[in-house]
């Protein structure tokens, strides 16, 4: 059957297909509406040029609707003249593994099916993200074009063909298009072996280093087993919740102190392993907790950067660091000491792509539990865990000792994020609008005893392609370097989520061991007052604190 047998099906646009921080994320029921997914996929093709005959990578985190979506994508891709699609076996590819595969195959791009750390299942979330040839999320100009297309689409093209057996490795065809079902893990594992000293980590495990990795019934299970247990010799059973489930076992696959509380409790108990770690639904986030010591994502980024040359893949040094604006300034101090530039970008991994491609940045990361490097163009959960393992194996010190020593050298950035989830969208937008208007008046004022040094609406100028992104978060920066940042999440699927990021820098080693809540108490109450959070959201307290 050839592409000539592709049929054109009439459709009508949906008004709500604007990609967010990381692709289009909606409830499964929304994606299940007739032609909803078809419209979006066709809009991707309609917005691209030059994909005919080319290779695309397709895979997802295995969540509910992954398999059905893949079959539809195959048929639409074939009808649009794609040359070849490479799929992870059973439709499984972690987000970083998809990025690595796109790069490894020099593919045209890829379609990644995931709603990341959001819950799955028939009433959970689903998502579609388009990755470009560098293996990273499509930049804004591409997602804007896709969105514009979704507003005017009138038809999509699809071939009629039997479903592909995506569980069986090997080559098959859909119409004229070649389909290769490949091992989901091998390519990624090989890449990790080039970056870290596997022998050193193996020695550490042989000498009794203890480790628990929670795959949260999500995509990293097979990768983590292959890497940690089979390759590196961690004790069998070190990887828990290792089977990817379509509903993540009913859990929220978000590796933070709320949804991975059990891991935190384990790490704080007498039975604590040397390292506890976890990753999220699609494998790009990470959680690091040593025995008795939680490492904030912002600190983790800074510590990886400061110790980078320990790992063989980074021995040559780092060109520069990047962090998203709301991420703490801990990495800035490392960059300063290393004498390399630090780039501050808007929230969203896509903003790191140009910096990495241009070789300006080697390591980057975000407060939202993401870190990564120029080895691919997504954040990478298992990479971060392997990096920590390699550093721990080399330094032969505990996580706690390494963190404390880091603070002594660089100072500590006390940091916390308060999320007001699923608040009414109108109220959340009104809060941001009202605060934005007041920003110019705040400078020089004393609030809660602190002088406001600057208050602005963060805008980013991409030094590589010259593009500008406005309205990326409201910042209130105090004279002592403390900061409160407000922005609305771009990844939620119900109502709006207000994120408030609170940070205070403490250079004095004698004052670096307070509880975070106590260290930030004044700023936290200030954060509520400045933006009148309760008045606009009817919430007296955040739903999640990380
Ligand atoms: C995505 C983006 C990240 C961002 C995070 C949270 O991560 O790739 O860059 O920090 O969302 O974004 P927001 O604050 O807008 O909700 P993931 O892990 O959800 O793909």
Coordinates of C-alpha atoms in Angstrom, one line a residue, residues 17-469:
X17 CA -4.1 23.4 21.4
X18 CA -1.5 25.9 22.4
X19 CA 1.6 24.1 23.6
X20 CA 2.7 25.1 27.1
X21 CA 6.1 25.1 28.8
X22 CA 6.7 21.6 27.4
X23 CA 4.4 20.6 24.6
X24 CA 0.6 20.1 24.7
X25 CA -0.6 18.6 28.0
X26 CA -4.2 17.8 28.6
X27 CA -6.5 15.4 30.3
X28 CA -6.7 12.0 28.6
X29 CA -10.4 12.6 27.9
X30 CA -9.5 15.8 26.0
X31 CA -7.0 13.8 23.8
X32 CA -9.6 11.1 23.3
X33 CA -12.1 13.5 21.6
X34 CA -12.6 12.7 18.0
X35 CA -9.8 14.1 15.8
X36 CA -8.1 15.9 18.8
X37 CA -4.8 14.1 18.5
X38 CA -5.1 13.9 14.7
X39 CA -5.5 17.6 14.4
X40 CA -2.4 18.3 16.5
X41 CA -0.2 15.8 14.8
X42 CA -1.3 17.1 11.3
X43 CA -0.6 20.6 12.5
X44 CA 2.9 19.6 13.5
X45 CA 3.5 18.3 9.9
X46 CA 1.8 21.3 8.4
X47 CA 4.2 23.6 10.3
X48 CA 7.4 21.8 9.3
X49 CA 9.3 21.7 6.0
X50 CA 11.6 19.0 4.7
X51 CA 10.4 16.0 6.7
X52 CA 9.3 14.0 3.6
X53 CA 11.4 10.9 3.3
X54 CA 13.2 11.7 6.6
X55 CA 13.5 9.8 9.9
X56 CA 11.4 10.7 13.0
X57 CA 11.7 9.1 16.5
X58 CA 8.5 8.3 18.4
X59 CA 8.1 7.1 21.9
X60 CA 6.6 7.9 25.3
X61 CA 6.6 7.3 29.0
X62 CA 4.2 4.4 28.7
X63 CA 1.3 6.2 30.2
X64 CA -2.4 5.5 29.4
X65 CA -3.2 6.3 25.7
X66 CA 0.5 5.9 24.7
X67 CA -0.1 2.9 22.5
X68 CA -3.3 4.2 20.8
X69 CA -1.6 7.6 20.1
X70 CA 1.5 5.8 18.6
X71 CA -0.7 3.9 16.1
X72 CA -2.4 7.1 15.0
X73 CA 0.8 8.9 14.7
X74 CA 2.3 6.2 12.5
X75 CA -0.6 6.3 10.1
X76 CA -0.6 10.1 9.9
X77 CA 3.1 10.2 9.5
X78 CA 3.0 7.7 6.6
X79 CA 0.2 9.7 4.9
X80 CA 2.3 12.8 5.2
X81 CA 5.3 11.2 3.5
X82 CA 7.7 10.6 6.5
X83 CA 10.4 8.1 5.3
X84 CA 11.0 6.2 8.5
X85 CA 9.9 6.1 12.1
X86 CA 12.0 4.6 14.9
X87 CA 10.0 3.6 17.9
X88 CA 11.1 2.4 21.3
X89 CA 9.9 -1.2 22.0
X90 CA 6.4 -1.2 23.4
X91 CA 6.3 2.5 22.7
X92 CA 8.7 3.2 25.6
X93 CA 11.3 5.9 25.4
X94 CA 12.2 8.2 28.3
X95 CA 12.4 11.8 27.3
X96 CA 16.2 11.9 27.5
X97 CA 16.5 8.6 25.6
X98 CA 14.3 10.0 22.8
X99 CA 16.6 13.0 22.7
X100 CA 19.7 10.8 22.6
X101 CA 18.1 8.6 19.8
X102 CA 17.2 11.7 17.7
X103 CA 20.8 12.9 17.9
X104 CA 22.3 9.4 17.5
X105 CA 20.3 8.8 14.3
X106 CA 20.7 12.4 13.1
X107 CA 16.9 12.2 12.7
X108 CA 14.8 15.0 11.5
X109 CA 13.0 15.2 14.9
X110 CA 10.8 13.3 17.2
X111 CA 7.4 13.1 18.8
X112 CA 7.5 12.4 22.5
X113 CA 4.3 11.3 24.3
X114 CA 4.3 12.3 27.9
X115 CA 2.8 14.6 30.5
X116 CA 6.0 14.2 32.5
X117 CA 5.3 14.1 36.3
X118 CA 1.6 14.5 36.0
X119 CA -0.6 11.6 37.0
X120 CA -1.7 9.1 34.3
X121 CA -4.5 6.7 33.7
X122 CA -7.9 7.2 32.0
X123 CA -8.6 10.2 34.1
X124 CA -5.0 11.4 34.3
X125 CA -3.0 13.5 31.8
X126 CA -1.5 12.9 28.4
X127 CA 0.9 15.0 26.4
X128 CA 2.5 15.4 23.0
X129 CA 5.8 17.3 22.5
X130 CA 7.6 17.9 19.2
X131 CA 11.4 17.7 19.4
X132 CA 13.6 19.2 16.7
X133 CA 16.8 17.8 15.1
X134 CA 19.1 18.7 18.0
X135 CA 17.0 16.4 20.1
X136 CA 15.4 19.2 22.1
X137 CA 11.9 20.6 22.5
X138 CA 10.9 22.7 19.6
X139 CA 11.7 26.4 20.1
X140 CA 8.9 28.9 20.6
X141 CA 8.7 29.9 16.9
X142 CA 8.0 26.3 16.0
X143 CA 5.4 25.8 18.8
X144 CA 3.8 29.1 17.8
X145 CA 3.5 28.0 14.2
X146 CA 2.0 24.6 15.3
X147 CA -0.5 26.5 17.5
X148 CA -1.4 28.9 14.7
X149 CA -2.0 25.9 12.4
X150 CA -4.3 24.1 14.9
X151 CA -6.5 27.2 14.8
X152 CA -7.2 26.9 11.1
X153 CA -6.8 23.2 10.3
X154 CA -9.6 21.8 8.0
X155 CA -8.3 18.3 7.3
X156 CA -5.7 15.7 8.2
X157 CA -4.2 12.9 6.2
X158 CA -4.0 9.3 7.3
X159 CA -3.4 5.9 5.7
X160 CA -5.5 2.9 6.4
X161 CA -3.2 0.2 7.6
X162 CA -3.2 -2.5 10.3
X163 CA -1.7 -1.6 13.7
X164 CA 2.0 -2.2 14.0
X165 CA 3.2 -4.7 16.6
X166 CA 5.2 -2.3 18.7
X167 CA 6.2 -4.9 21.2
X168 CA 8.3 -6.9 18.6
X169 CA 11.8 -5.6 17.7
X170 CA 12.5 -5.3 14.0
X171 CA 11.5 -3.6 10.8
X172 CA 8.0 -3.3 9.3
X173 CA 6.1 -0.8 7.1
X174 CA 3.1 1.4 7.3
X175 CA 2.2 2.3 3.7
X176 CA 5.5 3.4 2.1
X177 CA 7.0 4.3 5.4
X178 CA 9.5 2.1 7.2
X179 CA 9.0 1.5 10.9
X180 CA 11.8 0.2 13.1
X181 CA 11.0 -0.9 16.6
X182 CA 14.2 -0.7 18.6
X183 CA 15.5 -1.5 22.1
X184 CA 14.5 1.4 24.3
X185 CA 17.6 1.3 26.5
X186 CA 20.7 0.3 24.6
X187 CA 21.5 3.6 22.8
X188 CA 21.0 5.6 26.0
X189 CA 23.1 3.2 28.1
X190 CA 26.0 3.4 25.7
X191 CA 25.9 7.2 25.9
X192 CA 26.0 7.1 29.7
X193 CA 29.1 4.9 29.5
X194 CA 31.0 7.6 27.6
X195 CA 30.3 10.1 30.4
X196 CA 30.9 8.4 33.7
X197 CA 33.5 6.1 35.2
X198 CA 31.5 2.9 35.4
X199 CA 34.4 0.9 36.9
X200 CA 34.7 3.4 39.8
X201 CA 31.0 3.2 40.5
X202 CA 31.1 -0.6 40.3
X203 CA 34.0 -0.6 42.8
X204 CA 31.9 1.5 45.2
X205 CA 29.0 -0.9 45.0
X206 CA 31.3 -3.8 45.5
X207 CA 32.7 -2.1 48.6
X208 CA 29.2 -1.9 50.1
X209 CA 27.8 1.5 48.9
X210 CA 24.1 1.3 49.4
X211 CA 21.5 2.8 47.0
X212 CA 17.8 2.9 46.4
X213 CA 16.3 4.2 43.2
X214 CA 12.6 4.7 42.9
X215 CA 11.4 4.6 39.3
X216 CA 7.9 5.5 40.5
X217 CA 6.2 2.9 38.3
X218 CA 7.2 5.1 35.4
X219 CA 9.5 5.0 32.4
X220 CA 12.9 4.8 34.0
X221 CA 12.4 1.3 35.5
X222 CA 13.9 -0.6 32.6
X223 CA 16.8 1.9 32.2
X224 CA 17.5 2.0 35.9
X225 CA 17.6 -1.8 36.2
X226 CA 19.9 -2.1 33.2
X227 CA 22.3 0.6 34.4
X228 CA 22.3 0.3 38.1
X229 CA 21.7 -3.3 38.8
X230 CA 22.9 -5.2 35.7
X231 CA 25.7 -2.9 34.6
X232 CA 27.0 -1.3 37.8
X233 CA 26.3 -4.1 40.2
X234 CA 23.9 -2.4 42.7
X235 CA 22.3 -5.0 44.8
X236 CA 19.2 -6.6 43.1
X237 CA 16.2 -4.8 44.4
X238 CA 18.0 -1.4 44.6
X239 CA 15.6 -0.2 41.9
X240 CA 12.1 -0.1 43.3
X241 CA 8.7 0.4 41.4
X242 CA 10.6 -0.7 38.3
X243 CA 7.8 -1.7 36.0
X244 CA 6.3 1.1 34.0
X245 CA 2.5 1.2 34.5
X246 CA 0.0 3.1 32.4
X247 CA -1.4 4.8 35.5
X248 CA 1.9 4.8 37.5
X249 CA 0.2 2.6 40.1
X250 CA -2.2 5.4 40.8
X251 CA 0.6 7.6 42.0
X252 CA 1.8 11.0 41.0
X253 CA 5.2 10.3 39.4
X254 CA 6.8 13.5 40.6
X255 CA 10.0 13.0 42.5
X256 CA 9.6 15.7 45.1
X257 CA 9.2 15.7 48.8
X258 CA 5.5 15.3 48.6
X259 CA 5.1 12.5 46.1
X260 CA 8.3 10.7 47.0
X261 CA 7.8 11.2 50.7
X262 CA 8.5 7.5 51.4
X263 CA 12.0 7.9 49.9
X264 CA 12.6 11.0 52.1
X265 CA 11.5 9.1 55.2
X266 CA 13.8 6.2 54.2
X267 CA 16.7 8.6 53.7
X268 CA 16.1 10.1 57.2
X269 CA 15.7 6.8 58.9
X270 CA 18.3 4.5 60.6
X271 CA 18.0 2.2 57.6
X272 CA 19.0 4.9 55.2
X273 CA 21.1 3.9 52.2
X274 CA 24.0 6.1 51.2
X275 CA 22.0 7.5 48.4
X276 CA 18.3 7.6 47.6
X277 CA 17.2 8.9 44.2
X278 CA 14.1 9.0 42.0
X279 CA 13.0 10.1 38.6
X280 CA 9.7 11.2 37.2
X281 CA 7.0 9.9 34.7
X282 CA 9.2 10.5 31.6
X283 CA 12.7 10.2 33.2
X284 CA 13.9 13.8 32.8
X285 CA 13.6 14.9 36.5
X286 CA 15.7 13.7 39.4
X287 CA 15.5 13.7 43.2
X288 CA 18.7 13.3 45.2
X289 CA 18.6 12.5 49.0
X290 CA 21.7 11.3 50.8
X291 CA 21.6 9.7 54.2
X292 CA 20.0 12.5 56.4
X293 CA 20.4 15.1 53.6
X294 CA 17.9 16.3 51.0
X295 CA 19.7 18.1 48.2
X296 CA 17.6 20.9 46.6
X297 CA 17.6 20.7 42.8
X298 CA 19.3 24.2 42.7
X299 CA 22.1 23.0 45.0
X300 CA 22.4 19.7 43.1
X301 CA 23.0 21.7 39.9
X302 CA 25.7 23.8 41.6
X303 CA 27.4 20.8 43.2
X304 CA 27.4 18.8 39.9
X305 CA 28.9 21.8 38.2
X306 CA 31.5 22.4 40.9
X307 CA 32.6 18.7 40.8
X308 CA 32.1 18.2 37.0
X309 CA 35.7 17.5 36.1
X310 CA 35.6 14.3 38.3
X311 CA 33.5 12.6 35.6
X312 CA 35.4 11.5 32.5
X313 CA 32.8 13.1 30.2
X314 CA 33.5 16.6 31.7
X315 CA 37.2 16.3 32.5
X316 CA 38.1 18.9 29.9
X317 CA 36.1 21.4 31.9
X318 CA 32.9 23.3 31.3
X319 CA 32.3 26.2 28.9
X320 CA 29.5 27.8 30.8
X321 CA 26.5 27.2 33.0
X322 CA 22.8 28.0 32.5
X323 CA 19.8 28.0 34.9
X324 CA 16.2 29.0 34.6
X325 CA 15.5 32.4 36.2
X326 CA 13.6 31.0 39.2
X327 CA 16.4 28.5 40.0
X328 CA 18.5 29.7 42.9
X329 CA 21.7 31.6 42.4
X330 CA 23.9 28.7 43.8
X331 CA 25.1 27.9 40.3
X332 CA 26.1 31.5 39.7
X333 CA 28.7 31.4 42.4
X334 CA 30.2 28.2 41.0
X335 CA 30.3 29.9 37.5
X336 CA 32.0 32.9 39.1
X337 CA 34.7 30.8 40.7
X338 CA 35.3 28.8 37.6
X339 CA 35.5 32.0 35.6
X340 CA 32.8 30.8 33.1
X341 CA 29.6 32.6 32.0
X342 CA 26.2 31.9 33.7
X343 CA 23.1 32.3 31.5
X344 CA 19.7 33.0 33.1
X345 CA 16.9 31.8 30.9
X346 CA 13.1 31.6 31.2
X347 CA 11.5 28.4 32.6
X348 CA 11.4 25.7 30.0
X349 CA 14.2 23.4 28.8
X350 CA 13.7 24.6 25.2
X351 CA 15.6 27.8 26.1
X352 CA 18.8 25.9 26.8
X353 CA 18.9 24.4 23.4
X354 CA 20.6 27.2 21.5
X355 CA 23.1 27.8 24.3
X356 CA 24.1 24.1 24.2
X357 CA 24.1 23.9 20.4
X358 CA 26.4 26.9 20.3
X359 CA 28.8 25.4 22.8
X360 CA 28.3 28.3 25.2
X361 CA 27.0 26.0 28.0
X362 CA 28.0 22.6 29.1
X363 CA 25.8 22.0 32.2
X364 CA 22.3 23.5 32.9
X365 CA 19.5 23.0 35.2
X366 CA 16.3 24.1 36.9
X367 CA 14.7 24.3 40.3
X368 CA 12.0 22.0 39.0
X369 CA 14.2 18.9 39.6
X370 CA 16.0 19.0 36.2
X371 CA 19.6 19.0 35.3
X372 CA 21.4 18.1 32.1
X373 CA 24.3 18.8 29.9
X374 CA 25.4 19.1 26.3
X375 CA 25.2 15.2 25.9
X376 CA 21.6 15.7 24.8
X377 CA 19.0 18.4 24.7
X378 CA 16.6 17.5 27.5
X379 CA 17.1 17.3 31.2
X380 CA 18.1 13.9 32.2
X381 CA 17.1 12.2 35.5
X382 CA 19.4 9.1 35.3
X383 CA 22.3 11.2 34.1
X384 CA 22.0 13.3 37.3
X385 CA 21.9 10.2 39.5
X386 CA 24.9 8.6 37.7
X387 CA 26.8 11.9 38.0
X388 CA 26.2 11.9 41.8
X389 CA 27.2 8.2 42.0
X390 CA 30.4 9.0 40.2
X391 CA 31.2 11.9 42.4
X392 CA 30.4 9.9 45.6
X393 CA 32.5 7.0 44.3
X394 CA 35.4 9.3 43.6
X395 CA 35.3 11.5 46.7
X396 CA 34.4 8.7 49.1
X397 CA 32.5 11.2 51.2
X398 CA 28.8 11.3 52.2
X399 CA 26.2 13.4 50.3
X400 CA 25.8 15.4 53.6
X401 CA 29.5 16.1 53.8
X402 CA 29.7 17.2 50.2
X403 CA 26.8 19.5 50.5
X404 CA 28.1 21.1 53.7
X405 CA 31.5 21.6 52.2
X406 CA 29.9 23.2 49.2
X407 CA 28.0 25.7 51.4
X408 CA 31.2 26.5 53.3
X409 CA 33.0 27.3 50.1
X410 CA 30.2 29.1 48.2
X411 CA 27.6 30.1 50.7
X412 CA 24.1 28.6 51.0
X413 CA 21.1 29.6 49.0
X414 CA 18.1 28.8 51.2
X415 CA 15.4 28.0 48.8
X416 CA 11.8 26.9 48.6
X417 CA 9.0 26.9 46.0
X418 CA 5.4 27.3 47.1
X419 CA 2.8 26.1 44.6
X420 CA -0.9 27.1 44.7
X421 CA -2.3 24.5 42.5
X422 CA -5.5 24.4 40.5
X423 CA -6.6 27.9 41.6
X424 CA -9.2 29.7 39.5
X425 CA -7.5 30.9 36.3
X426 CA -9.1 34.4 36.4
X427 CA -7.9 35.1 39.9
X428 CA -4.4 33.9 39.2
X429 CA -4.1 36.1 36.1
X430 CA -5.6 39.0 38.0
X431 CA -2.9 38.6 40.7
X432 CA -0.1 38.6 38.1
X433 CA -1.5 41.6 36.3
X434 CA -2.0 43.6 39.5
X435 CA 1.5 42.8 40.7
X436 CA 3.0 43.6 37.3
X437 CA 1.5 47.1 37.4
X438 CA 2.9 47.7 40.9
X439 CA 6.4 46.6 40.1
X440 CA 7.7 50.0 39.1
X441 CA 6.6 51.4 42.4
X442 CA 8.3 48.8 44.6
X443 CA 11.9 49.8 44.0
X444 CA 13.4 51.5 47.1
X445 CA 10.5 50.6 49.3
X446 CA 11.1 48.7 52.6
X447 CA 8.9 45.6 52.8
X448 CA 9.1 43.4 55.9
X449 CA 12.2 45.3 56.9
X450 CA 13.9 44.6 53.6
X451 CA 14.8 47.1 50.9
X452 CA 13.6 46.3 47.4
X453 CA 16.6 46.7 45.0
X454 CA 14.8 45.8 41.8
X455 CA 11.3 44.6 40.8
X456 CA 10.8 43.6 37.2
X457 CA 9.0 41.3 34.7
X458 CA 11.7 39.0 33.5
X459 CA 12.5 39.1 29.7
X460 CA 15.1 37.0 27.9
X461 CA 17.1 37.9 24.9
X462 CA 18.5 34.8 23.3
X463 CA 22.2 35.6 22.6
X464 CA 22.3 32.9 19.8
X465 CA 19.3 33.6 17.6
X466 CA 18.4 37.1 18.9
X467 CA 14.8 36.1 19.8
X468 CA 13.1 37.8 22.7
X469 CA 10.7 36.3 25.2

